[in-house]
């Protein structure tokens, strides 16, 4: 909203009316995102230009851009935080599904230099000048924890800022949107149930979930997808009182990471964990759908399991957990067994053997 790097930048997913003529949003908004992504995954730009344009250039998100908001009653809210090297549009299979189930979802774009690319504006004379911020690689010899810990704190603040912006929108405060869209923001007045707010994220975004829960009690619960625990300080864990749902891939996790999630285990607060068989780290972002089987497997964008089945299990388990801890009156409790890993494609807890440290 406020156009500077200190402002809030997010993609909003919401339930809408069936619209005929609305165009579908671009999946990767513009070239700089491809270039940033190429640099992040360390493939050179000439190759990437052709690959990305051929592979992903024309993809659209299965949604309608700026369609009129429609909902029967107030919508619960989810703030979504992307992973290292990702950006706001890459988790549309998750965010669009939540919106189709009645949630308003803000997928934030972080300005902590963990995104492959992001942009903001600074005002020069009387017009706004667009500036690009790219992924910050670790300097040679630089230790990683101080950077990642600083970034996860900024990411949590940006999730809280996005929530504050949604609160303003919900109360009808006029929106100064730096991006010129046709959307009529006043239709979102009184659209949100601000007692039913969750925070969700993938990998570095999963760590952001934990940091945001610690900082903001308005987040009633968190869903952390294939969380990367490294950026966090264990000292913050006892202060977190909200339920957390860890949904892990089979291939990304390792003992050190899992044992830190286990430090959040509690006898009194619901802390759940499941692992989806045959999944990889990239089974959660949209890339997992965009390539053929063999390219996907070679690039570790796909696991053994059909990506649609994997994301469907993750989304249904998420909806059941959100119903339970946001007190929703929907029928998502039909998927409660998934929270306990009761499905052929799920493992309750983890498949990683964690040596219990005898303290
Ligand atoms: C060598 C660079 N090195 C950087 C530190 C490791 C790079 N890396 C593995 C990658 C991401 C990969 C990727 C993506 C996308 C294509 C494409 F071709 F489909 F575009 C290809 C190949 C390259 C798989 C990761 O960072 C994994 N990871 C991620 S990946 C989040 C992401 C990024 C870009 C996306 F388009 C989609 C999703 N988010 C995290 O929060 C964390 C980690 C690791 C620890 C914490």
PDB file of N, CA and C in Angstrom, residues 9 33 79-91 95 106-118 135 155 158-159 200-209 285:
ATOM      1  N   UNK A   9       3.209  -4.799   0.655  1.00  0.00           N
ATOM      2  CA  UNK A   9       2.983  -5.225  -0.729  1.00  0.00           C
ATOM      3  C   UNK A   9       2.434  -6.651  -0.683  1.00  0.00           C
ATOM      4  N   UNK A  33      11.081 -10.435 -12.473  1.00  0.00           N
ATOM      5  CA  UNK A  33      10.922 -11.588 -11.568  1.00  0.00           C
ATOM      6  C   UNK A  33      11.642 -12.810 -12.139  1.00  0.00           C
ATOM      7  N   UNK A  79      -2.728 -14.638   6.332  1.00  0.00           N
ATOM      8  CA  UNK A  79      -1.575 -13.920   5.770  1.00  0.00           C
ATOM      9  C   UNK A  79      -0.564 -15.000   5.375  1.00  0.00           C
ATOM     10  N   UNK A  80      -0.117 -14.972   4.101  1.00  0.00           N
ATOM     11  CA  UNK A  80       0.794 -16.010   3.598  1.00  0.00           C
ATOM     12  C   UNK A  80       2.184 -15.428   3.337  1.00  0.00           C
ATOM     13  N   UNK A  81       3.224 -16.169   3.786  1.00  0.00           N
ATOM     14  CA  UNK A  81       4.617 -15.709   3.643  1.00  0.00           C
ATOM     15  C   UNK A  81       5.422 -16.677   2.768  1.00  0.00           C
ATOM     16  N   UNK A  82       6.025 -16.158   1.685  1.00  0.00           N
ATOM     17  CA  UNK A  82       6.739 -16.997   0.707  1.00  0.00           C
ATOM     18  C   UNK A  82       8.118 -17.427   1.202  1.00  0.00           C
ATOM     19  N   UNK A  83       8.713 -18.343   0.485  1.00  0.00           N
ATOM     20  CA  UNK A  83      10.026 -18.889   0.835  1.00  0.00           C
ATOM     21  C   UNK A  83      11.184 -18.081   0.283  1.00  0.00           C
ATOM     22  N   UNK A  84      12.402 -18.537   0.601  1.00  0.00           N
ATOM     23  CA  UNK A  84      13.639 -17.897   0.142  1.00  0.00           C
ATOM     24  C   UNK A  84      13.687 -17.936  -1.382  1.00  0.00           C
ATOM     25  N   UNK A  85      13.870 -16.787  -1.994  1.00  0.00           N
ATOM     26  CA  UNK A  85      13.984 -16.768  -3.451  1.00  0.00           C
ATOM     27  C   UNK A  85      12.656 -16.823  -4.181  1.00  0.00           C
ATOM     28  N   UNK A  86      11.566 -16.828  -3.433  1.00  0.00           N
ATOM     29  CA  UNK A  86      10.240 -16.825  -4.081  1.00  0.00           C
ATOM     30  C   UNK A  86       9.701 -15.396  -4.095  1.00  0.00           C
ATOM     31  N   UNK A  87       8.413 -15.246  -4.367  1.00  0.00           N
ATOM     32  CA  UNK A  87       7.754 -13.933  -4.286  1.00  0.00           C
ATOM     33  C   UNK A  87       6.250 -14.151  -4.177  1.00  0.00           C
ATOM     34  N   UNK A  88       5.441 -13.105  -4.224  1.00  0.00           N
ATOM     35  CA  UNK A  88       4.052 -13.188  -3.736  1.00  0.00           C
ATOM     36  C   UNK A  88       3.134 -14.069  -4.592  1.00  0.00           C
ATOM     37  N   UNK A  89       3.476 -14.297  -5.883  1.00  0.00           N
ATOM     38  CA  UNK A  89       2.499 -14.965  -6.752  1.00  0.00           C
ATOM     39  C   UNK A  89       2.708 -16.484  -6.844  1.00  0.00           C
ATOM     40  N   UNK A  90       3.724 -17.024  -6.199  1.00  0.00           N
ATOM     41  CA  UNK A  90       4.138 -18.411  -6.507  1.00  0.00           C
ATOM     42  C   UNK A  90       3.402 -19.481  -5.704  1.00  0.00           C
ATOM     43  N   UNK A  91       2.429 -19.086  -4.891  1.00  0.00           N
ATOM     44  CA  UNK A  91       1.708 -20.067  -4.071  1.00  0.00           C
ATOM     45  C   UNK A  91       0.218 -19.973  -4.333  1.00  0.00           C
ATOM     46  N   UNK A  95      -3.282 -20.375  -2.033  1.00  0.00           N
ATOM     47  CA  UNK A  95      -4.046 -19.164  -1.698  1.00  0.00           C
ATOM     48  C   UNK A  95      -5.392 -19.131  -2.404  1.00  0.00           C
ATOM     49  N   UNK A 106      -3.946 -12.713   2.051  1.00  0.00           N
ATOM     50  CA  UNK A 106      -2.968 -11.724   1.563  1.00  0.00           C
ATOM     51  C   UNK A 106      -1.625 -12.442   1.477  1.00  0.00           C
ATOM     52  N   UNK A 107      -1.145 -12.615   0.240  1.00  0.00           N
ATOM     53  CA  UNK A 107       0.158 -13.246   0.027  1.00  0.00           C
ATOM     54  C   UNK A 107       1.196 -12.130  -0.058  1.00  0.00           C
ATOM     55  N   UNK A 108       1.945 -11.948   1.014  1.00  0.00           N
ATOM     56  CA  UNK A 108       2.833 -10.776   1.084  1.00  0.00           C
ATOM     57  C   UNK A 108       4.081 -10.978   0.230  1.00  0.00           C
ATOM     58  N   UNK A 109       4.664  -9.875  -0.208  1.00  0.00           N
ATOM     59  CA  UNK A 109       5.958  -9.923  -0.894  1.00  0.00           C
ATOM     60  C   UNK A 109       6.947  -9.216   0.022  1.00  0.00           C
ATOM     61  N   UNK A 110       7.941  -9.973   0.495  1.00  0.00           N
ATOM     62  CA  UNK A 110       8.859  -9.452   1.508  1.00  0.00           C
ATOM     63  C   UNK A 110       9.933  -8.578   0.886  1.00  0.00           C
ATOM     64  N   UNK A 111      10.310  -7.509   1.607  1.00  0.00           N
ATOM     65  CA  UNK A 111      11.374  -6.590   1.166  1.00  0.00           C
ATOM     66  C   UNK A 111      12.612  -6.769   2.045  1.00  0.00           C
ATOM     67  N   UNK A 112      12.840  -7.979   2.516  1.00  0.00           N
ATOM     68  CA  UNK A 112      14.022  -8.267   3.352  1.00  0.00           C
ATOM     69  C   UNK A 112      15.180  -8.780   2.503  1.00  0.00           C
ATOM     70  N   UNK A 113      15.042  -8.678   1.179  1.00  0.00           N
ATOM     71  CA  UNK A 113      16.033  -9.177   0.218  1.00  0.00           C
ATOM     72  C   UNK A 113      16.103 -10.700   0.206  1.00  0.00           C
ATOM     73  N   UNK A 114      15.007 -11.343   0.662  1.00  0.00           N
ATOM     74  CA  UNK A 114      14.948 -12.809   0.525  1.00  0.00           C
ATOM     75  C   UNK A 114      14.121 -13.194  -0.708  1.00  0.00           C
ATOM     76  N   UNK A 115      13.414 -12.246  -1.289  1.00  0.00           N
ATOM     77  CA  UNK A 115      12.644 -12.551  -2.509  1.00  0.00           C
ATOM     78  C   UNK A 115      13.578 -12.507  -3.715  1.00  0.00           C
ATOM     79  N   UNK A 116      13.267 -13.299  -4.750  1.00  0.00           N
ATOM     80  CA  UNK A 116      14.101 -13.263  -5.960  1.00  0.00           C
ATOM     81  C   UNK A 116      14.098 -11.851  -6.521  1.00  0.00           C
ATOM     82  N   UNK A 117      12.932 -11.230  -6.455  1.00  0.00           N
ATOM     83  CA  UNK A 117      12.794  -9.837  -6.920  1.00  0.00           C
ATOM     84  C   UNK A 117      11.558  -9.250  -6.261  1.00  0.00           C
ATOM     85  N   UNK A 118      11.583  -7.970  -6.039  1.00  0.00           N
ATOM     86  CA  UNK A 118      10.401  -7.230  -5.621  1.00  0.00           C
ATOM     87  C   UNK A 118      10.620  -5.771  -6.013  1.00  0.00           C
ATOM     88  N   UNK A 135      17.347 -10.588  -4.775  1.00  0.00           N
ATOM     89  CA  UNK A 135      17.793 -11.500  -3.725  1.00  0.00           C
ATOM     90  C   UNK A 135      19.222 -11.170  -3.279  1.00  0.00           C
ATOM     91  N   UNK A 155      10.357 -10.049   8.235  1.00  0.00           N
ATOM     92  CA  UNK A 155       9.258 -10.744   7.564  1.00  0.00           C
ATOM     93  C   UNK A 155       8.027 -10.802   8.481  1.00  0.00           C
ATOM     94  N   UNK A 158       6.390  -7.523   8.508  1.00  0.00           N
ATOM     95  CA  UNK A 158       5.666  -7.267   7.245  1.00  0.00           C
ATOM     96  C   UNK A 158       4.343  -8.019   7.200  1.00  0.00           C
ATOM     97  N   UNK A 159       4.272  -9.182   7.862  1.00  0.00           N
ATOM     98  CA  UNK A 159       2.991  -9.909   7.950  1.00  0.00           C
ATOM     99  C   UNK A 159       2.030  -9.137   8.846  1.00  0.00           C
ATOM    100  N   UNK A 200       0.380 -18.181   7.666  1.00  0.00           N
ATOM    101  CA  UNK A 200       0.781 -19.408   6.960  1.00  0.00           C
ATOM    102  C   UNK A 200       2.015 -19.091   6.110  1.00  0.00           C
ATOM    103  N   UNK A 201       2.847 -20.105   5.870  1.00  0.00           N
ATOM    104  CA  UNK A 201       4.004 -19.820   5.013  1.00  0.00           C
ATOM    105  C   UNK A 201       4.781 -21.071   4.672  1.00  0.00           C
ATOM    106  N   UNK A 202       5.676 -20.951   3.687  1.00  0.00           N
ATOM    107  CA  UNK A 202       6.471 -22.083   3.181  1.00  0.00           C
ATOM    108  C   UNK A 202       7.958 -21.862   3.443  1.00  0.00           C
ATOM    109  N   UNK A 203       8.581 -22.814   4.142  1.00  0.00           N
ATOM    110  CA  UNK A 203      10.030 -22.849   4.337  1.00  0.00           C
ATOM    111  C   UNK A 203      10.525 -21.658   5.156  1.00  0.00           C
ATOM    112  N   UNK A 204      11.168 -20.674   4.565  1.00  0.00           N
ATOM    113  CA  UNK A 204      11.546 -19.461   5.309  1.00  0.00           C
ATOM    114  C   UNK A 204      10.250 -18.790   5.784  1.00  0.00           C
ATOM    115  N   UNK A 205       9.203 -18.968   4.964  1.00  0.00           N
ATOM    116  CA  UNK A 205       7.877 -18.451   5.344  1.00  0.00           C
ATOM    117  C   UNK A 205       7.296 -19.210   6.524  1.00  0.00           C
ATOM    118  N   UNK A 206       7.706 -20.472   6.702  1.00  0.00           N
ATOM    119  CA  UNK A 206       7.274 -21.241   7.874  1.00  0.00           C
ATOM    120  C   UNK A 206       7.912 -20.703   9.133  1.00  0.00           C
ATOM    121  N   UNK A 207       9.191 -20.331   9.035  1.00  0.00           N
ATOM    122  CA  UNK A 207       9.874 -19.685  10.176  1.00  0.00           C
ATOM    123  C   UNK A 207       9.209 -18.349  10.476  1.00  0.00           C
ATOM    124  N   UNK A 208       8.761 -17.666   9.412  1.00  0.00           N
ATOM    125  CA  UNK A 208       8.070 -16.377   9.571  1.00  0.00           C
ATOM    126  C   UNK A 208       6.761 -16.572  10.327  1.00  0.00           C
ATOM    127  N   UNK A 209       6.082 -17.701  10.084  1.00  0.00           N
ATOM    128  CA  UNK A 209       4.852 -18.032  10.817  1.00  0.00           C
ATOM    129  C   UNK A 209       5.141 -18.044  12.320  1.00  0.00           C
ATOM    130  N   UNK A 285       5.109 -24.775  -3.622  1.00  0.00           N
ATOM    131  CA  UNK A 285       4.911 -23.656  -4.548  1.00  0.00           C
ATOM    132  C   UNK A 285       4.385 -24.151  -5.895  1.00  0.00           C
TER     133      UNK A 285
END
